[in-house]
Short mmCIF file of C-alpha atoms and ligand atoms in Angstrom, two decimals:
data_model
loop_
_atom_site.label_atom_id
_atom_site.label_comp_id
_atom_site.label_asym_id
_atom_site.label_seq_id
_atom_site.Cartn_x
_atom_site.Cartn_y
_atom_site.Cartn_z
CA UNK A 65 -121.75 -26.94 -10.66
CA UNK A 66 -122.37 -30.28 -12.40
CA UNK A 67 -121.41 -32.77 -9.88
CA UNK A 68 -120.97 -32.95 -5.84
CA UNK A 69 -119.57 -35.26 -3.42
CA UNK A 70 -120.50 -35.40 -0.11
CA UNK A 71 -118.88 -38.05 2.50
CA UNK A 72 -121.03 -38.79 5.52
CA UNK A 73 -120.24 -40.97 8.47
CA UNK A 74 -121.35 -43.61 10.16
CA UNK A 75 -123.08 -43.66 13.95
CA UNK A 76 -122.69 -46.06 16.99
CA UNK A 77 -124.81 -45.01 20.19
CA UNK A 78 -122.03 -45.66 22.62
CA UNK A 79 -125.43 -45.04 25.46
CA UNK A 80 -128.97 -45.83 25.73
CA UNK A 81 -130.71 -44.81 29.19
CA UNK A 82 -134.52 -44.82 29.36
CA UNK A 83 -135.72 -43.99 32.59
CA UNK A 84 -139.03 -44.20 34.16
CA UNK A 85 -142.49 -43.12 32.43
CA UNK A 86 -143.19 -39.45 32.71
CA UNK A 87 -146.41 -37.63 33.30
CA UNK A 88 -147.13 -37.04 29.87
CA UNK A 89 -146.16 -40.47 28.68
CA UNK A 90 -143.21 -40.23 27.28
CA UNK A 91 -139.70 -41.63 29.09
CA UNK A 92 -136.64 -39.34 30.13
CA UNK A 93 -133.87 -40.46 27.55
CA UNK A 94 -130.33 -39.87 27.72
CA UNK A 95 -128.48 -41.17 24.43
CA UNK A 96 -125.30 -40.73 23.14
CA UNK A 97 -124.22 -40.87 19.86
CA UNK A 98 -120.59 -40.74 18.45
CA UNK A 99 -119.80 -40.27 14.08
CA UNK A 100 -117.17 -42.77 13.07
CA UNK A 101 -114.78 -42.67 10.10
CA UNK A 102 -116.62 -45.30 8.06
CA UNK A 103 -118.42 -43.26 5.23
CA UNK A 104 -121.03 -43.64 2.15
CA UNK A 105 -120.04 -41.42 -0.40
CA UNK A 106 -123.37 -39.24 -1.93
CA UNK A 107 -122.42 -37.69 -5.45
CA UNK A 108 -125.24 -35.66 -6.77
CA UNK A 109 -124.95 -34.82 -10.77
CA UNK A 110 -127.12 -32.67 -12.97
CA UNK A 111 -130.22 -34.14 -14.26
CA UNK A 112 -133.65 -33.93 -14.91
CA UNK A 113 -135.38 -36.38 -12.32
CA UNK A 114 -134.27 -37.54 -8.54
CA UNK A 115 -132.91 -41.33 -9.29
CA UNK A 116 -130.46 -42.90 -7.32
CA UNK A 117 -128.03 -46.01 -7.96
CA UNK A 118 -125.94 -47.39 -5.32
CA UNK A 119 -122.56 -49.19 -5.51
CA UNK A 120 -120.58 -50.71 -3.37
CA UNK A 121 -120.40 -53.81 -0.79
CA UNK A 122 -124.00 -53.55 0.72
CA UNK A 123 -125.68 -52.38 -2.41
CA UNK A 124 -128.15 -54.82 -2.96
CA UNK A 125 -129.72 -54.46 0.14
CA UNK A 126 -130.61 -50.93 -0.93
CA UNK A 127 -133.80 -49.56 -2.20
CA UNK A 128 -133.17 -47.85 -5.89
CA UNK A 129 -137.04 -46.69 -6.07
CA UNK A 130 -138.84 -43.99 -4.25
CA UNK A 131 -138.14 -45.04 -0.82
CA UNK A 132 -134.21 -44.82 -0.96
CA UNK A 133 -133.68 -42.47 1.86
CA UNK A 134 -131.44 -40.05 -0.12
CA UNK A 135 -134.17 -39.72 -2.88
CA UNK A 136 -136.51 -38.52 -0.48
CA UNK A 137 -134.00 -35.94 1.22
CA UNK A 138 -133.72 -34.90 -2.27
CA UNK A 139 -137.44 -34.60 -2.71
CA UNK A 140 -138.09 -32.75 0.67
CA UNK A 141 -135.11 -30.15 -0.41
CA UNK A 142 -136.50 -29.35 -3.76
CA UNK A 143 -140.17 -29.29 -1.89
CA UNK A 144 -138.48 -27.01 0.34
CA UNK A 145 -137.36 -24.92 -2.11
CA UNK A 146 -140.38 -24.47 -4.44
CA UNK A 147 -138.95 -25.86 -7.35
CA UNK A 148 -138.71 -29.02 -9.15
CA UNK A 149 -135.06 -29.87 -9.54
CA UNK A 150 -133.79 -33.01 -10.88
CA UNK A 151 -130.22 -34.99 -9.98
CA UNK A 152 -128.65 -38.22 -10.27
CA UNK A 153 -127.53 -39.06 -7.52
CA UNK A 154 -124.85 -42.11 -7.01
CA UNK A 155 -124.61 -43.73 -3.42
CA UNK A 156 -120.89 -45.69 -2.90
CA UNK A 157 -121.78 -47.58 0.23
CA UNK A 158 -119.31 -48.33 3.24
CA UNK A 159 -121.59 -48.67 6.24
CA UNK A 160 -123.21 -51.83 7.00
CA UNK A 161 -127.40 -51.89 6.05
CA UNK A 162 -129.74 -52.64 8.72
CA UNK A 163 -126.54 -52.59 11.20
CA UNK A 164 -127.73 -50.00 13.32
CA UNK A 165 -125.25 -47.33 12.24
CA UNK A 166 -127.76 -45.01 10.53
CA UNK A 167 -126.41 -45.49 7.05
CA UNK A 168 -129.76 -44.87 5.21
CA UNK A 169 -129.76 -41.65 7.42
CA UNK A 170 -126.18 -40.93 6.92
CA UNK A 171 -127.45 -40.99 2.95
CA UNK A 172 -130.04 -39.09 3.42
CA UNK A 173 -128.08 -36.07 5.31
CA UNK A 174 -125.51 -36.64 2.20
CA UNK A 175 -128.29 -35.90 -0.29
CA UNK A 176 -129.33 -32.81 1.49
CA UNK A 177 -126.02 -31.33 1.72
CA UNK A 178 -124.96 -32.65 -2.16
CA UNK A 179 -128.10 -31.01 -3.77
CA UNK A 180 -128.23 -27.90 -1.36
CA UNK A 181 -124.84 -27.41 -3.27
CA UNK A 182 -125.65 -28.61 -6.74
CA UNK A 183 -129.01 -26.57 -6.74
CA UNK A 184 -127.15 -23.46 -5.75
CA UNK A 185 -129.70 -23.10 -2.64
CA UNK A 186 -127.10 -22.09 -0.19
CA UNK A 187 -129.70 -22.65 2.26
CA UNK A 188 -128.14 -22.66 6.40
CA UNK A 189 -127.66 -25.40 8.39
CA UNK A 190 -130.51 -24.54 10.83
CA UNK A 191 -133.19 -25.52 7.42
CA UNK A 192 -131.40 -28.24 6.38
CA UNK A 193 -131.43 -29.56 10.25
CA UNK A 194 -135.59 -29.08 10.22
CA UNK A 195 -136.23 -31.00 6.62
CA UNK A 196 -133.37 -33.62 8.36
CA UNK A 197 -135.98 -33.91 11.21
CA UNK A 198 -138.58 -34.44 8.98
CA UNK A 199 -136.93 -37.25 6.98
CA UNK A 200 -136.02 -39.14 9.88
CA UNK A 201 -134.28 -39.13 13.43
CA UNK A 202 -130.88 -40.34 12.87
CA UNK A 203 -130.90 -37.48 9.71
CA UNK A 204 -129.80 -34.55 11.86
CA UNK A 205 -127.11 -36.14 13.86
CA UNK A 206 -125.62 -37.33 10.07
CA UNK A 207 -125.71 -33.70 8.79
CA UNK A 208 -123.66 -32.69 11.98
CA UNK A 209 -121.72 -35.86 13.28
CA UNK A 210 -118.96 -35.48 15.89
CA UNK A 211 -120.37 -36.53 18.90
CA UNK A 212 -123.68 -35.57 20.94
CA UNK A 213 -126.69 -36.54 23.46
CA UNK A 214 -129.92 -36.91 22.80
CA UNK A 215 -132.07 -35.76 26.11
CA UNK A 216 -135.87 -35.15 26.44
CA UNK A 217 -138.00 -37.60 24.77
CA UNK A 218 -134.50 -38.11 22.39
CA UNK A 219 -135.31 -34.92 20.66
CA UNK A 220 -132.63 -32.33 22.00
CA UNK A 221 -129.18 -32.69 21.02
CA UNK A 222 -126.19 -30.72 22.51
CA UNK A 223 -122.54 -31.50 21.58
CA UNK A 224 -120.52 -33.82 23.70
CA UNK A 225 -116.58 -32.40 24.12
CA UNK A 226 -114.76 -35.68 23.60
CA UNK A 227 -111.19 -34.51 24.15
CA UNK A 228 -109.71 -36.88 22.35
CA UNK A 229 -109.86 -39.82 19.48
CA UNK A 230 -111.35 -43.10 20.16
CA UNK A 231 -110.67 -45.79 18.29
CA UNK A 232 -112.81 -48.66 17.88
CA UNK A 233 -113.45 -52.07 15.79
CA UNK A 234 -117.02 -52.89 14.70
CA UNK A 235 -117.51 -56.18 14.18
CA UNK A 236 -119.84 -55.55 10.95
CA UNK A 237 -122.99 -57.46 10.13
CA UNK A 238 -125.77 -57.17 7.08
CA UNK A 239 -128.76 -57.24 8.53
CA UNK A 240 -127.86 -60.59 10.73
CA UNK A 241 -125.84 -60.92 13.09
CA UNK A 242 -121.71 -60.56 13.70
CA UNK A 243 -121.30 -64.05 13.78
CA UNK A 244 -122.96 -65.86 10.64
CA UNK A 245 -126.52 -66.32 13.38
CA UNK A 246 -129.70 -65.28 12.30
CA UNK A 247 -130.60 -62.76 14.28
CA UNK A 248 -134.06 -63.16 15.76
CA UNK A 249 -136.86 -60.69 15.12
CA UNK A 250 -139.23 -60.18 17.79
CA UNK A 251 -143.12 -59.97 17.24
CA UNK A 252 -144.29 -56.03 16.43
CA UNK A 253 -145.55 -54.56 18.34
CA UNK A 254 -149.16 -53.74 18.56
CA UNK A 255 -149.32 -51.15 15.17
CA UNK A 256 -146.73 -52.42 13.44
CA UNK A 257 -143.45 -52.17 12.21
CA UNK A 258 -144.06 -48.67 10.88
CA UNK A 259 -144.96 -47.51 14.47
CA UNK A 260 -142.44 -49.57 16.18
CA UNK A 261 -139.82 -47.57 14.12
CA UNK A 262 -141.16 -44.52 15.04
CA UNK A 263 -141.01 -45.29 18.93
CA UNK A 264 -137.65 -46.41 18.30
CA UNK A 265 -136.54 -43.14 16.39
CA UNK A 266 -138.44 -41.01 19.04
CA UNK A 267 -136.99 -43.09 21.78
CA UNK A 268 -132.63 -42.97 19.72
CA UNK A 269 -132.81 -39.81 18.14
CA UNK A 270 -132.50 -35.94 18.49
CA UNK A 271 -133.93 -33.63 16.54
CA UNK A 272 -131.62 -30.76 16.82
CA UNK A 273 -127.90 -29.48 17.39
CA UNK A 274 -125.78 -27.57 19.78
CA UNK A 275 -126.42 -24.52 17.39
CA UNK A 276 -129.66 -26.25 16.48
CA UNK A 277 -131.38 -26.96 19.22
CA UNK A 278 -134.86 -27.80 18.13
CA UNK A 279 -138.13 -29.25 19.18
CA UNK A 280 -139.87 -30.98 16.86
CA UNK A 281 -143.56 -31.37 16.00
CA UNK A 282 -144.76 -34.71 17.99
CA UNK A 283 -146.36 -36.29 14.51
CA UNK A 284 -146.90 -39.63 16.21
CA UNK A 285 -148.81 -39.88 19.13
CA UNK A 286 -148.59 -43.56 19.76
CA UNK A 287 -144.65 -42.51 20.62
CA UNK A 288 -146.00 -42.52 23.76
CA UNK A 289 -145.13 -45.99 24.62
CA UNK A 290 -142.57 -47.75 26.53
CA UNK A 291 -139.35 -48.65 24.82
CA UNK A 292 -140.04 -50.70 21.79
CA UNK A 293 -138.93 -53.92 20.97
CA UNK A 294 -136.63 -54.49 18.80
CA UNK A 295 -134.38 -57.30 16.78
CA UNK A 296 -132.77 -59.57 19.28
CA UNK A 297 -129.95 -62.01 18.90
CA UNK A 298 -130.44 -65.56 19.83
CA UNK A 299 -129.51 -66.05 23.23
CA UNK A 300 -125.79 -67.14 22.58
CA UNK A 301 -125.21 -65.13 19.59
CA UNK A 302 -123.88 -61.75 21.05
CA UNK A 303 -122.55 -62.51 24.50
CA UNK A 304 -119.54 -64.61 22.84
CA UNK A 305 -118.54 -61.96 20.61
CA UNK A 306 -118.70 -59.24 23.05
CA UNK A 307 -116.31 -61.29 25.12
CA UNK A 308 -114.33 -62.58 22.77
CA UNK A 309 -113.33 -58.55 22.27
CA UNK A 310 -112.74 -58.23 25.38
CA UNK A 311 -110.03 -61.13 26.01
CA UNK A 312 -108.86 -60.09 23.06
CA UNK A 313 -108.11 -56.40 25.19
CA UNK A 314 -111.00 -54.21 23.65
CA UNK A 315 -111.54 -51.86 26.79
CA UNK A 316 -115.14 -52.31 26.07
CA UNK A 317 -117.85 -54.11 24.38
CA UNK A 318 -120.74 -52.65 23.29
CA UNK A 319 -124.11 -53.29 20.59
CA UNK A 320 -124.25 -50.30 18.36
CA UNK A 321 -128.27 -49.07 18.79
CA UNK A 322 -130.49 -51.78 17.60
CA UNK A 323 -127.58 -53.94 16.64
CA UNK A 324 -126.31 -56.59 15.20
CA UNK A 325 -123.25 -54.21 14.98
CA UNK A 326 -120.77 -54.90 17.93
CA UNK A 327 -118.55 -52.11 19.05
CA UNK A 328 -114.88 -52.79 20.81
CA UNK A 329 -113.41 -49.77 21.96
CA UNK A 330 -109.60 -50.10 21.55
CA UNK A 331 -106.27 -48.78 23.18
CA UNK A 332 -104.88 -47.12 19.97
CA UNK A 333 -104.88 -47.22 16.56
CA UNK A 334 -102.50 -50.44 16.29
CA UNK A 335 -104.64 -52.29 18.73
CA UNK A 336 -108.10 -51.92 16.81
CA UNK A 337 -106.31 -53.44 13.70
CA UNK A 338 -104.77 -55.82 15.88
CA UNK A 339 -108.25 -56.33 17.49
CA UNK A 340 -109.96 -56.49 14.00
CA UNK A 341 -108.03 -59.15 12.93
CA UNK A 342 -108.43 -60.92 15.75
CA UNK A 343 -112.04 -61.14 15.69
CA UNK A 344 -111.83 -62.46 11.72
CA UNK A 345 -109.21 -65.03 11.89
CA UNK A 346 -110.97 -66.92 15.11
CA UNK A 347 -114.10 -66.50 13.34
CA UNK A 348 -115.42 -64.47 16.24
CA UNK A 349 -117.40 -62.28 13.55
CA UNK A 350 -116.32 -62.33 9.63
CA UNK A 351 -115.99 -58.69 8.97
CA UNK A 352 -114.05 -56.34 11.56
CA UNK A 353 -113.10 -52.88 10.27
CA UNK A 354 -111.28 -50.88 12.11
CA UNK A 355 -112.67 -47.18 12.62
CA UNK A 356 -112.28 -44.14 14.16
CA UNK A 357 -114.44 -41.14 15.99
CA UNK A 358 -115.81 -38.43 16.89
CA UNK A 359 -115.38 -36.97 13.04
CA UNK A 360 -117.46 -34.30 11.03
CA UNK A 361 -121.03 -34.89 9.96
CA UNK A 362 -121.85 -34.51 6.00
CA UNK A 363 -118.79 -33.14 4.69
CA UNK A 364 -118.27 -31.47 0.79
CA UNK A 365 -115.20 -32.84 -0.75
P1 ATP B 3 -130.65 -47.14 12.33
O1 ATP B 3 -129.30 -47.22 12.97
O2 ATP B 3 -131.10 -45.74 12.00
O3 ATP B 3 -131.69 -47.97 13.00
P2 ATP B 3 -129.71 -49.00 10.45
O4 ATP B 3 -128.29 -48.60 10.29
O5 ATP B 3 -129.98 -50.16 11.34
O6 ATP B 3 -130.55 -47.77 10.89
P3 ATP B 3 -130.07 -48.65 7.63
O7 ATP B 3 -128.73 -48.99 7.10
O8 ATP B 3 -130.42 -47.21 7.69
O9 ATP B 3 -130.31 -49.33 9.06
O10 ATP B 3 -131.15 -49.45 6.77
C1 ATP B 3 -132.48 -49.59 7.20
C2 ATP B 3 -133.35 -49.90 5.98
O11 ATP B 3 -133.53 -48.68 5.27
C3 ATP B 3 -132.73 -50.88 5.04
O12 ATP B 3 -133.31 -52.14 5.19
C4 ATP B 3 -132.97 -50.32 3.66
O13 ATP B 3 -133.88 -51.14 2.95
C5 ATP B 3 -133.62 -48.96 3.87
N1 ATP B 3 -132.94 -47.89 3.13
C6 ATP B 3 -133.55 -46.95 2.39
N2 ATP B 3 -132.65 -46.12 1.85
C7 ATP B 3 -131.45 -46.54 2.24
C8 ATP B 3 -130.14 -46.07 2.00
N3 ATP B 3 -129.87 -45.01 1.22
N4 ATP B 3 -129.12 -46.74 2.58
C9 ATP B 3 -129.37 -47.80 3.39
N5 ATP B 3 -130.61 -48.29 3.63
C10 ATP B 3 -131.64 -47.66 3.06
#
């Protein structure tokens, strides 16, 4: 095979509960995450090294060197594998960067499943969930997608029966906020930004499936803290587009994970695009986009 596409979809966490401080450090989580139908495409062609270009909207926010999440899922399958493949792979980018909707993860899951296909690995879910676990937390809700909690320390996922569609508007930003407001970042944590993103990961994300129920290895100890802190909004930044949703009908109003992304969850399908449009021509946030959920994880097409 000399080229593979892969569509992967985007995340909101439509629940965050941390409770109180257990024994052994850690807090009780309960999270909830839901895949909507906004998707990065992840086409993987035949080549000698892993390189990556990305097109699309919120490409030049992305990392095209070694630290592009879907060359390193790429690296960690071939490592996996014992063999030094190569691909090109070519990210088209839908989902908002830095909006808190996983899309580096999303990539990252696309990469596994695109070169588990190109290499001719055929390797099973239940491996591609453990290197997804290494790459990241969001990684092994991408590969799997529909819609889930995350219970323990965040690291055991079962599937959530919906019953139904939702549909919903996100009220898209780019790493600031819905509105045009810088969003403000709050001072690290003691041990840094690297750590802080750990605790956060440890604290959103599962490491395993309904069929994949895992446990992974704790690699960092200094998880063991309370929730971290994590990019804020000015004071009056969010609040006014959260309720602007609602009197425009949304049945809720939510921040997707970290944020800035707002979620509205709509009647039907005619009322999110109603909704979305809404939202743009009051200038309540300048891109709406109408979406979706629960839908598949990584998906070959
Ligand atoms: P999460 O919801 O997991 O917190 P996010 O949606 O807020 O993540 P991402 O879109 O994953 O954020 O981007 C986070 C950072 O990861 C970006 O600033 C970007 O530089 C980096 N990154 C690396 N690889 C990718 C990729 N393939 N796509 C998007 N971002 C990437």
């Amino acid at each position: 095979m000399s080229s593979v596409t892969v569509r992967v979809p985007a995340k909101v966490n439509v629940q965050l509960s941390v409770g109180p401080l257990r024994e052994d450090g850690y807090h009780d989580l309960v999270n909830v995450f839901h895949a909507v139908s906004i998707f990065d495409e992840v086409v993987a062609k035949e080549s000698e090294g892993i390189t990556v270009q990305v097109n699309g909207k919120w490409s030049d926010q992305v990392p095209t060197d070694d630290s592009n999440l879907a060359i390193r899922a790429a690296r960690a399958l071939a490592k996996h594998a014992g063999r030094s493949y190569g691909a090109e792979l070519v990210i088209h980018k839908s989902i908002p960067v830095a909006g808190g909707m996983a899309g580096g993860s999303a990539d990252a899951a696309g990469a596994l499943v695109a070169c588990n296909e190109l290499w001719g690995l055929g390797l099973p879910m239940d491996d591609l969930m453990e290197i997804a676990g290494d790459l990241g937390s969001d990684v092994p809700f991408s590969l799997i997608g529909g819609t889930a909690v995350g219970t323990g320390r965040g690291e055991q996922l079962s599937e959530l029966p919906t019953g139904g569609t939702f549909h919903w508007v996100f009220a898209l930003a780019n790493g600031g906020s819905v509105d045009g407001q810088r969003v403000r970042r709050v001072r690290p944590a003691p041990g840094g930004l690297r750590r802080r993103r750990a605790v956060a990961d440890a604290q959103r994300l599962p490491h395993g499936g309904a069929r994949h129920r895992r446990r992974v290895r704790a690699r960092h100890p200094s998880e063991q803290r309370p929730p971290a802190r994590r990019a804020q909004p000015p004071p009056r930044a969010r609040p006014p587009t959260l309720e602007s949703g609602r009197q425009h009908g949304a049945l809720g109003a939510i921040v997707s994970g970290s944020g800035p992304t707002c979620a509205f969850l709509a009647i039907d399908a005619t009322h999110a695009r109603d909704l979305a449009h809404s939202l743009t021509t009051t200038g309540t946030a300048h891109t709406a986009v109408a979406a979706h959920g629960p839908v598949h994880g990584a998906t070959l097409i």
